[in-house]
Structure formats: C-alpha cells, structure tokens
GROMACS .gro file of C-alpha atoms in nm:
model
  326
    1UNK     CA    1   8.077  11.140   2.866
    2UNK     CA    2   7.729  11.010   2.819
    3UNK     CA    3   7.502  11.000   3.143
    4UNK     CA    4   7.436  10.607   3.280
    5UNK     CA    5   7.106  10.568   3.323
    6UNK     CA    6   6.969  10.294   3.582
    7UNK     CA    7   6.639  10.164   3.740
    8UNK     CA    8   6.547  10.126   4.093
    9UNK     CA    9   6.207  10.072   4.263
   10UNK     CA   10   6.112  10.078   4.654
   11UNK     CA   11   5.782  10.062   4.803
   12UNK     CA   12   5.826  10.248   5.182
   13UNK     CA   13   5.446  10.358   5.204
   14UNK     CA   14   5.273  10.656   5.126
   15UNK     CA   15   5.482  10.760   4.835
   16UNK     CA   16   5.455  11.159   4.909
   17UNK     CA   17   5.716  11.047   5.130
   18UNK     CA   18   5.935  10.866   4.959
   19UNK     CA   19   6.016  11.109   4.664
   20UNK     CA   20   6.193  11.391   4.828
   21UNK     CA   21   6.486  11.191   5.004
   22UNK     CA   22   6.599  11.071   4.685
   23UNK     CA   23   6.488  11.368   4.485
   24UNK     CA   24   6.728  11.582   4.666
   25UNK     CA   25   7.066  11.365   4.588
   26UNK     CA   26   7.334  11.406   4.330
   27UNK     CA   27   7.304  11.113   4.050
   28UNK     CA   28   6.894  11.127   4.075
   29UNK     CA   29   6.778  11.172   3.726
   30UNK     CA   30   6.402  11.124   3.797
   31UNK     CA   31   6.211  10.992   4.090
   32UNK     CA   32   5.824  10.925   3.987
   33UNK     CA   33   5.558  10.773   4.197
   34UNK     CA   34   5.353  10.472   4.096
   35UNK     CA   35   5.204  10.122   4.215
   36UNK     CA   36   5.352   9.832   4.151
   37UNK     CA   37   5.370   9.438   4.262
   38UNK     CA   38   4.979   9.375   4.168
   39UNK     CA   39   4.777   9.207   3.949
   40UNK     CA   40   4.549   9.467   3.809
   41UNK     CA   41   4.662   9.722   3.474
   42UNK     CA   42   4.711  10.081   3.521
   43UNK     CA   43   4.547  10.054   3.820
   44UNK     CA   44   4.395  10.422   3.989
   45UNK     CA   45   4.451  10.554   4.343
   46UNK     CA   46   4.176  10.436   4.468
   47UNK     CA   47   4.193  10.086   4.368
   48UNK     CA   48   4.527  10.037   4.479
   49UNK     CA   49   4.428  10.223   4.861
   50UNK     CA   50   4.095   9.960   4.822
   51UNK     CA   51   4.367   9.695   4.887
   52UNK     CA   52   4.199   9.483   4.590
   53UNK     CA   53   4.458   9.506   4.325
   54UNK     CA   54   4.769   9.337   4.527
   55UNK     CA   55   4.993   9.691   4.381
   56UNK     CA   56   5.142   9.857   4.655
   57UNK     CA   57   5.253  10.256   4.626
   58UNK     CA   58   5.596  10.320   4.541
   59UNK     CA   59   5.851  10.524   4.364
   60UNK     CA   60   6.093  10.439   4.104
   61UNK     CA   61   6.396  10.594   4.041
   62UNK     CA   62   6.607  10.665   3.706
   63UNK     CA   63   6.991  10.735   3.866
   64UNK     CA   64   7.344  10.728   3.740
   65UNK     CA   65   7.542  10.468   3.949
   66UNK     CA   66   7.875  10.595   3.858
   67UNK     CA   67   7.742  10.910   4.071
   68UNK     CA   68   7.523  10.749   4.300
   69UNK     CA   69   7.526  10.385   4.346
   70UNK     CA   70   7.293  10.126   4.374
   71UNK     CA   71   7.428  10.045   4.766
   72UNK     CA   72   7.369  10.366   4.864
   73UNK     CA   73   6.985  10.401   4.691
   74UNK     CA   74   6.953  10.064   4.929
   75UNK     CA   75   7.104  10.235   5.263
   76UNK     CA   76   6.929  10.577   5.219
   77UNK     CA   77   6.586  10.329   5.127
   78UNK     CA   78   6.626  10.161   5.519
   79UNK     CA   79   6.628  10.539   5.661
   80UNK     CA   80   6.320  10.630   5.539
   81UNK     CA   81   6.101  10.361   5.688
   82UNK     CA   82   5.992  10.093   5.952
   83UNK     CA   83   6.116   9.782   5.744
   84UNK     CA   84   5.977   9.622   6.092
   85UNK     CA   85   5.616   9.644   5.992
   86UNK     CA   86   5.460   9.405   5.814
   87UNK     CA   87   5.107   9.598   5.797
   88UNK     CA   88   5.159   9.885   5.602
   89UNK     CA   89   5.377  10.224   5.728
   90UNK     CA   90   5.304  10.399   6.010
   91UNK     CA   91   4.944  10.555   6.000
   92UNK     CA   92   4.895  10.407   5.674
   93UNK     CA   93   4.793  10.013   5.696
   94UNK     CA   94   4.690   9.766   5.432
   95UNK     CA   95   4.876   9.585   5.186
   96UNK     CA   96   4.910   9.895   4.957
   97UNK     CA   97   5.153  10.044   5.221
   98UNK     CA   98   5.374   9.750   5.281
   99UNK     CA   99   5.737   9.773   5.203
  100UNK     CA  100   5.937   9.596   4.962
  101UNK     CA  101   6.277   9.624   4.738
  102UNK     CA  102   6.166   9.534   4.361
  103UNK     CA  103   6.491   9.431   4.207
  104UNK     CA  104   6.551   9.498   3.833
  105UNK     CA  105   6.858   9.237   3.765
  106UNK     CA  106   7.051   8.983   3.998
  107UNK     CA  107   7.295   9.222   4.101
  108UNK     CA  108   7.015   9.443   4.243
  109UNK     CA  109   6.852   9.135   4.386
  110UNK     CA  110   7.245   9.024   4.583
  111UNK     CA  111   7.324   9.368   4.727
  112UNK     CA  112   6.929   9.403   4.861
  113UNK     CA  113   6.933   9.044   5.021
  114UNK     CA  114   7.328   9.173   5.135
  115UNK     CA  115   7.154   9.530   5.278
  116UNK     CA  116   6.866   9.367   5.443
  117UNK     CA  117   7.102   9.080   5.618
  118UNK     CA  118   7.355   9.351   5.751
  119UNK     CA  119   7.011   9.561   5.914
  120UNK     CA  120   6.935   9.302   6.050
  121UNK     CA  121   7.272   9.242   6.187
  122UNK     CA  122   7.285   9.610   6.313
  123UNK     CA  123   7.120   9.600   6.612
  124UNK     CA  124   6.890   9.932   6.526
  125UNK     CA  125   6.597   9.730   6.503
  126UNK     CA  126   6.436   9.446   6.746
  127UNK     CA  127   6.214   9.316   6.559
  128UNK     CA  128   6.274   9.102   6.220
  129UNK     CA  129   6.317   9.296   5.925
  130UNK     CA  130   5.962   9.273   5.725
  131UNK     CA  131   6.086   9.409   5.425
  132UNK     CA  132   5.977   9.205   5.090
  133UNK     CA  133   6.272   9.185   4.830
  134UNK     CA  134   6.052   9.114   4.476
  135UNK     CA  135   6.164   9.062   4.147
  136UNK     CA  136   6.064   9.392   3.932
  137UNK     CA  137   5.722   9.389   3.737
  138UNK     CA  138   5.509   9.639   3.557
  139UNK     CA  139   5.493  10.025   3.744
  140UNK     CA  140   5.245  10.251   3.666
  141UNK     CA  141   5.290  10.555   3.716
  142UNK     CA  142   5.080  10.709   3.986
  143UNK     CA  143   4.796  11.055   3.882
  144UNK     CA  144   4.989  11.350   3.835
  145UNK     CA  145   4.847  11.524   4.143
  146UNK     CA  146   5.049  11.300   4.369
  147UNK     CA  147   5.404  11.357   4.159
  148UNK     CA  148   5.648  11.578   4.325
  149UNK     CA  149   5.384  11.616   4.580
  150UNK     CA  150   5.625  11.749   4.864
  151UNK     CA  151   5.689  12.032   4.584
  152UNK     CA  152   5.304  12.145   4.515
  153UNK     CA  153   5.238  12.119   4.913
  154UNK     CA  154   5.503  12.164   5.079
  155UNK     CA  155   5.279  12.246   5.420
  156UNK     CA  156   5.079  11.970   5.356
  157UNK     CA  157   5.325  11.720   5.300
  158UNK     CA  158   5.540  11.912   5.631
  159UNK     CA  159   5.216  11.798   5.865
  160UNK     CA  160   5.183  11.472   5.688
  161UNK     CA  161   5.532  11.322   5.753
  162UNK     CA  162   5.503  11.504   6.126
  163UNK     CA  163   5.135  11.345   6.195
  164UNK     CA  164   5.186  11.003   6.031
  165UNK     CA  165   5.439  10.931   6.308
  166UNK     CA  166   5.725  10.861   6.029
  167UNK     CA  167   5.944  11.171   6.118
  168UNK     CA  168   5.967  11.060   6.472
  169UNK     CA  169   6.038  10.751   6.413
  170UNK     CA  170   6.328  10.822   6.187
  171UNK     CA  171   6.443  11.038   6.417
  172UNK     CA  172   6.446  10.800   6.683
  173UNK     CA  173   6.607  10.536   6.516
  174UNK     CA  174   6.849  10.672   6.277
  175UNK     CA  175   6.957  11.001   6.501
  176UNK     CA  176   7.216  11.189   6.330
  177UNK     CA  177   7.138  11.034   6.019
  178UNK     CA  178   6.783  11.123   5.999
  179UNK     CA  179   6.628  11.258   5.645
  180UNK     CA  180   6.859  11.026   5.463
  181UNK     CA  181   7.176  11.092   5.646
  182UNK     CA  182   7.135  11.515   5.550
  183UNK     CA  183   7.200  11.635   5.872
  184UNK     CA  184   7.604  11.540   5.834
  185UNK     CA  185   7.596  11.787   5.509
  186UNK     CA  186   7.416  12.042   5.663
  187UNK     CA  187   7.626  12.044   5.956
  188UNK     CA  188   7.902  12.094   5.734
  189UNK     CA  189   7.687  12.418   5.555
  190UNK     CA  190   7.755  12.585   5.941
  191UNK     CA  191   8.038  12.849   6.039
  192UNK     CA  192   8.238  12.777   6.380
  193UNK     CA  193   7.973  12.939   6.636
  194UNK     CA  194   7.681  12.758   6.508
  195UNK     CA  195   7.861  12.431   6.498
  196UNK     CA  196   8.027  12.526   6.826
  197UNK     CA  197   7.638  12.622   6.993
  198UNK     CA  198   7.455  12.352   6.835
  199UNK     CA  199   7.701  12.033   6.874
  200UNK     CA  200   7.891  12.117   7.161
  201UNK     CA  201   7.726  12.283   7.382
  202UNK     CA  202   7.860  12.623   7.336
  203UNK     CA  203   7.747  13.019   7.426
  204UNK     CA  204   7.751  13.292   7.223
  205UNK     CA  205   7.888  13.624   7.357
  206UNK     CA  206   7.604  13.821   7.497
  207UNK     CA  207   7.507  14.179   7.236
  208UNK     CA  208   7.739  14.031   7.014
  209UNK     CA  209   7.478  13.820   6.779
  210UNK     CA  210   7.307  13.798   6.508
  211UNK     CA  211   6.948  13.821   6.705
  212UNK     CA  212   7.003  13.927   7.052
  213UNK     CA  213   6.796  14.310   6.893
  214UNK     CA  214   6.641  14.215   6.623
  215UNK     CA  215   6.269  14.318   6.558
  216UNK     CA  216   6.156  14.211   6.211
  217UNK     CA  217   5.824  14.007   6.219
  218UNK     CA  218   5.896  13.649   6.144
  219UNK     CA  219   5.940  13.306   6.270
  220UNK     CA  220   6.327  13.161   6.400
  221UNK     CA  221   6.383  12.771   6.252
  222UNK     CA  222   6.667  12.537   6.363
  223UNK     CA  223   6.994  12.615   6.190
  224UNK     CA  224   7.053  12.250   6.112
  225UNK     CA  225   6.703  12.093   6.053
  226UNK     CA  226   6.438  12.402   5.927
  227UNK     CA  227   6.228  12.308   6.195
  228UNK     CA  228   6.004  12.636   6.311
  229UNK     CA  229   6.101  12.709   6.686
  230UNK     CA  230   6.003  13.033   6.773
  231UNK     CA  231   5.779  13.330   6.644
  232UNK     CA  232   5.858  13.698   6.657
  233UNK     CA  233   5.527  13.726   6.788
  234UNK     CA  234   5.697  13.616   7.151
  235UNK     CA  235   6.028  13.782   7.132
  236UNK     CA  236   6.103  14.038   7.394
  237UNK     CA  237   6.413  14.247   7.493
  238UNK     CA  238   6.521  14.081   7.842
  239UNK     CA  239   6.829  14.277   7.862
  240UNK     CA  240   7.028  14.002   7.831
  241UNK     CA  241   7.208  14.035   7.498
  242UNK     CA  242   7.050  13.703   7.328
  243UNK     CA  243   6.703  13.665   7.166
  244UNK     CA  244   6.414  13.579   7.467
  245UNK     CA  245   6.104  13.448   7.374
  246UNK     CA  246   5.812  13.394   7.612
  247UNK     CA  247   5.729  13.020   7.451
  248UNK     CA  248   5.790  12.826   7.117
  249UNK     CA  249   5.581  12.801   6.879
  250UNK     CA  250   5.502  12.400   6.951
  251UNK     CA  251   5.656  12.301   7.253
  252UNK     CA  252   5.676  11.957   7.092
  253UNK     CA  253   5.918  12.034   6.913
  254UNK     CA  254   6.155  12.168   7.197
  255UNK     CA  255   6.311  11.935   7.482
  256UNK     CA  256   6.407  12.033   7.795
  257UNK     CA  257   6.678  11.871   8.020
  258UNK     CA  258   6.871  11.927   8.341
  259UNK     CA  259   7.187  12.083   8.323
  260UNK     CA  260   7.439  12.128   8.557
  261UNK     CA  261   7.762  12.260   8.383
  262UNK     CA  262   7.969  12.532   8.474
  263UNK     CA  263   7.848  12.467   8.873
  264UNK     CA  264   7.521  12.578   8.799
  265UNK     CA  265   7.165  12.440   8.804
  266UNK     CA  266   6.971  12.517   8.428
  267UNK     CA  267   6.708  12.351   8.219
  268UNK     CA  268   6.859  12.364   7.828
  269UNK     CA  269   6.679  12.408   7.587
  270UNK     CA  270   6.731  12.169   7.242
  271UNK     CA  271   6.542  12.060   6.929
  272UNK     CA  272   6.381  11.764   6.918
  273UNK     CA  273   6.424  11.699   6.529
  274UNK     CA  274   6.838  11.796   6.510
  275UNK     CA  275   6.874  11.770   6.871
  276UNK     CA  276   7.076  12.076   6.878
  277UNK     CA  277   7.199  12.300   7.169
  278UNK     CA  278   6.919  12.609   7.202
  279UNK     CA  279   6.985  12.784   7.432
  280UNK     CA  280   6.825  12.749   7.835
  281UNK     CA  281   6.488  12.858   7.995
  282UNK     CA  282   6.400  13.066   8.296
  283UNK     CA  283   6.143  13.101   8.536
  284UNK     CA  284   6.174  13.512   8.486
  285UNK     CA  285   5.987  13.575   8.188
  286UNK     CA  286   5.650  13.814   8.127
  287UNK     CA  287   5.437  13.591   7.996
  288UNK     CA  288   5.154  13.443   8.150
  289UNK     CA  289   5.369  13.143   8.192
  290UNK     CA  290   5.657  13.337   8.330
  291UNK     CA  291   5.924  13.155   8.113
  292UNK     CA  292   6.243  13.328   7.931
  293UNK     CA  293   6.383  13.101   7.619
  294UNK     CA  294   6.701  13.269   7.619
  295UNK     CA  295   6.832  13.132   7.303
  296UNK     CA  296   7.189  13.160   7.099
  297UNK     CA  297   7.125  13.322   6.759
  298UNK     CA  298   7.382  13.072   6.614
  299UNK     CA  299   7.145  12.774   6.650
  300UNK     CA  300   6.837  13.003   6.466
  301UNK     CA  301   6.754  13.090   6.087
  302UNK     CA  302   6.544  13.377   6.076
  303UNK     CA  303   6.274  13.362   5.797
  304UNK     CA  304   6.101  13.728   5.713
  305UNK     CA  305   5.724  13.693   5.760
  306UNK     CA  306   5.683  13.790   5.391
  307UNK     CA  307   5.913  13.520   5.298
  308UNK     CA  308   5.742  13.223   5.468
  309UNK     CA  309   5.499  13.076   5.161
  310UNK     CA  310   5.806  13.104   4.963
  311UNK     CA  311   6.030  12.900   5.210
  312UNK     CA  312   5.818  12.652   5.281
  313UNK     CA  313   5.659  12.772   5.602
  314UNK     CA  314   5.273  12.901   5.444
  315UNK     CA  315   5.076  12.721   5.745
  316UNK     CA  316   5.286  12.987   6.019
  317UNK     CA  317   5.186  13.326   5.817
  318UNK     CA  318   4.821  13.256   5.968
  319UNK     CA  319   5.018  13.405   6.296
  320UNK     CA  320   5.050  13.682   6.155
  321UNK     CA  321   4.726  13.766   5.984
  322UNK     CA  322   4.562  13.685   6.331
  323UNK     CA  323   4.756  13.959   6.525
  324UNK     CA  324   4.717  14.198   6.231
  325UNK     CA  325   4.302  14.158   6.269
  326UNK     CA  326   4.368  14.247   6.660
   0.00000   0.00000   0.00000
C-alpha cells in the first residue's frame, strides 16, 4: 500500500526544539526546520532573529495521517509550548519566536480552531490562548546547521531546552504527559519493580538489586525520563544493601519531601523531571554534607563512563577527566 504523504507546519519558537518531539513518532516521514509567515524570500537566520522580515522559525512536517493523524500533530503541538505568550517562547522574544498553527487546507484550519477552543476550555492554562492559526504560505527551509540539531548536539540542545525555561514549564503544566505525552510509553518499557518503586511508592529488597555493589565508573539517570541523577564519583558502600551516594549530581534536579509512611518520619527523595519515587535521604552520610541518598536501583539506568558521548550524556564525562588529573 502506497505511503500518504501530508503537510503540517507549527511555529512553537526556537525550532531546535520543536523537531525532536515529532521526529521521534510513528507516521513522521520528515520534520525540517524553516521560517515562515513573512514577507521577505529565502530569508537567512539572521534576518529572520533581526525581527525585520515578519517570518517566524518553525518546522514543517511531511506525515502519514492514516498512521498519525492530523489531531494528534495538533495535541502533541500544545505540549511543547506556552501558547499563552504572545512575545515570543520562553527566553526567546520577538516576533520570530511567536507561535502559530499554519494550516495547509480547511480541514487543517477546522480541527486547529477545534484544538485551540477545547485548550482553552481545559483549564491548564489561565491566561488566553495566544496562539496565531494562519493560512499556510511559502517555508524556507532553515541552514543546514540548525536541521536535526538535537541530533548533531545533543548536549547542547540538553542545556538549551533545560536553560530556556521550556522543560520546566512543560513539566509543570502537562505532568505526566510531558515530552509529548512519552512518559506513558516509557512507563510501559518498565518491569514490575521499577514501575512498582517509581509510581507507587515501593522498596526494593535490600542486597537483592541491581546496584546496591556495584563499582563501575559512571553516572545513574532516571529510569523513566534519562535525566542524570547521580555520579559514581559519590557512591559509597553504606552497608545498607541499596546504592548511597553522598549528593546528586544537580540537586535541581532532585526534590525532597516529608514522608511519614510506614509510622516513620523520612525525607524521599524523587525526580523533578518524571517525578518518580528515588529513594530517601539521611543525615548519616560521609560527606562533608553528611547526607546518605539511599536510592532503589529500580528507579536508576546506569550509563558506563565510556558510554556517555555515545548516549547522549558528553557534557558529564568532564567528571571524570577531572578526577583522573587528581
């Protein structure tokens, strides 16, 4: 059967961010980043940023609807920005940055003006939703240097999304949904401990874990979201049978809140990005802060320190070089 082949175009800000979402879903044929909207022809990176040409950044997508619909291109769209701002997209402002749906044909143009109506209807958002619907115009294609950005820099593009202030804010407002909803398949991806640790709560038996001994160099991400918790570099053996660590390696990413299950008095430990169960902290640790992490191995992935430009995680093998010059 012959592939259908469709059009849709979105303009959510800086389009490094915008590719990857959509990039990474069944259906998505090509996703290419370009300006669109303006007045000027084949306008260049810096015009378009000089807020001069009336283009604003975007990405447009070639997708199969029989695999992956129109609808859900819109819903998976709303999750990836603040369709509340009016000025641009976070730390990006100007008029090149401002969000908009460009519809192709008047069925596009319907189920946008039907999306943006029910958003608004949601409740998620206070303010009134900012988001432009447009009829489609000319898109030209963005300098190869930004395509598939998130793919050539996959650090840089990791701090960007962090430092912009657009991953917390998706996280804040769409929760369990945030990257596009992902976190419902990867939570699927887990066996019964680390869905039993990480959604509900749960503890590991004690010397009976993946972790609890284990001494390779390397850093320890979140089972559900990839987001680097904890370094090798702090592990110690507290004699407790699950992995201790005497900090994390940004305590921004970790949150800390007062338990008081199981007639006891704790502070647990959980990730800010998947919000998922760590573990608990002590005041009995050897550090100079005196803190034990003592953390479940079913809510950690361990990456090898050899392995970390290849997963993703280049920017943390500094941590290593730096203890290997002490």
């Amino acid at each position: 059967m012959a592939e259908k082949r469709e059009l849709a175009t979105f303009a959510g800000g800086c389009f490094w961010c915008m590719v990857k979402p959509f990039d990474e879903q069944p259906g998505i044929i090509k996703v290419e980043s370009g300006y669109t909207g303006g007045h000027t022809e084949n306008p260049t990176y810096e015009e378009v940023c000089s807020n001069t040409t009336g283009h604003r950044e975007a990405v447009q997508i070639t997708f199969d609807p029989d695999v992956f619909p129109y609808e859900k291109l819109l819903e998976l769209y709303w999750q990836q920005i603040d369709p509340t701002d009016s000025g641009g997209q976070f730390a990006d402002r100007g008029e090149s940055y401002r969000t908009a749906i460009f519809y192709h044909n008047d069925r596009q143009r319907k189920l946008a003006e039907e999306s943006k109506q029910k958003l608004a209807e949601s409740g998620i958002f206070k303010d009134p939703i900012a988001t432009d619907i447009l009829e489609a115009g000319p898109f030209y294609p963005a300098e190869e240097y930004h395509q598939d950005y998130y793919k050539k820099h996959p650090d840089r593009y990791k701090r960007y999304r962090i430092g912009s202030g657009r991953e917390g804010f998706l996280h804040e407002h769409w929760g369990s949904k945030e990257h596009g909803g992902q976190k419902e398949e990867r939570l699927k991806q887990l066996n019964q401990m680390q869905y039993e640790v990480t959604q509900k709560n749960g503890t590991e038996p004690p010397f009976q874990n993946e972790y609890w001994n284990h001494r390779e160099e390397g850093i320890y991400v979140d089972i559900v979201s990839g987001e680097p918790l904890f370094s090798s570099l702090d592990k110690f053996d507290a004699h407790c049978g699950w992995p201790s660590f005497t900090k994390p390696i940004d305590s921004e990413e970790i949150e800390e809140k007062l338990d008081t299950s199981h007639g006891m008095i704790r502070t647990e430990v959980r990730s800010k990005t998947a919000d998922s169960h760590l573990g608990h902290v002590f005041p009995d640790g050897p550090g100079p802060n005196g803190l034990r992490y003592c953390i479940n191995s079913a809510a950690l992935r361990f990456i090898p320190k050899d392995d970390l430009e290849k997963e993703g995680y280049g920017e943390y093998a500094g941590l290593f070089r730096t203890r290997e010059k002490e």
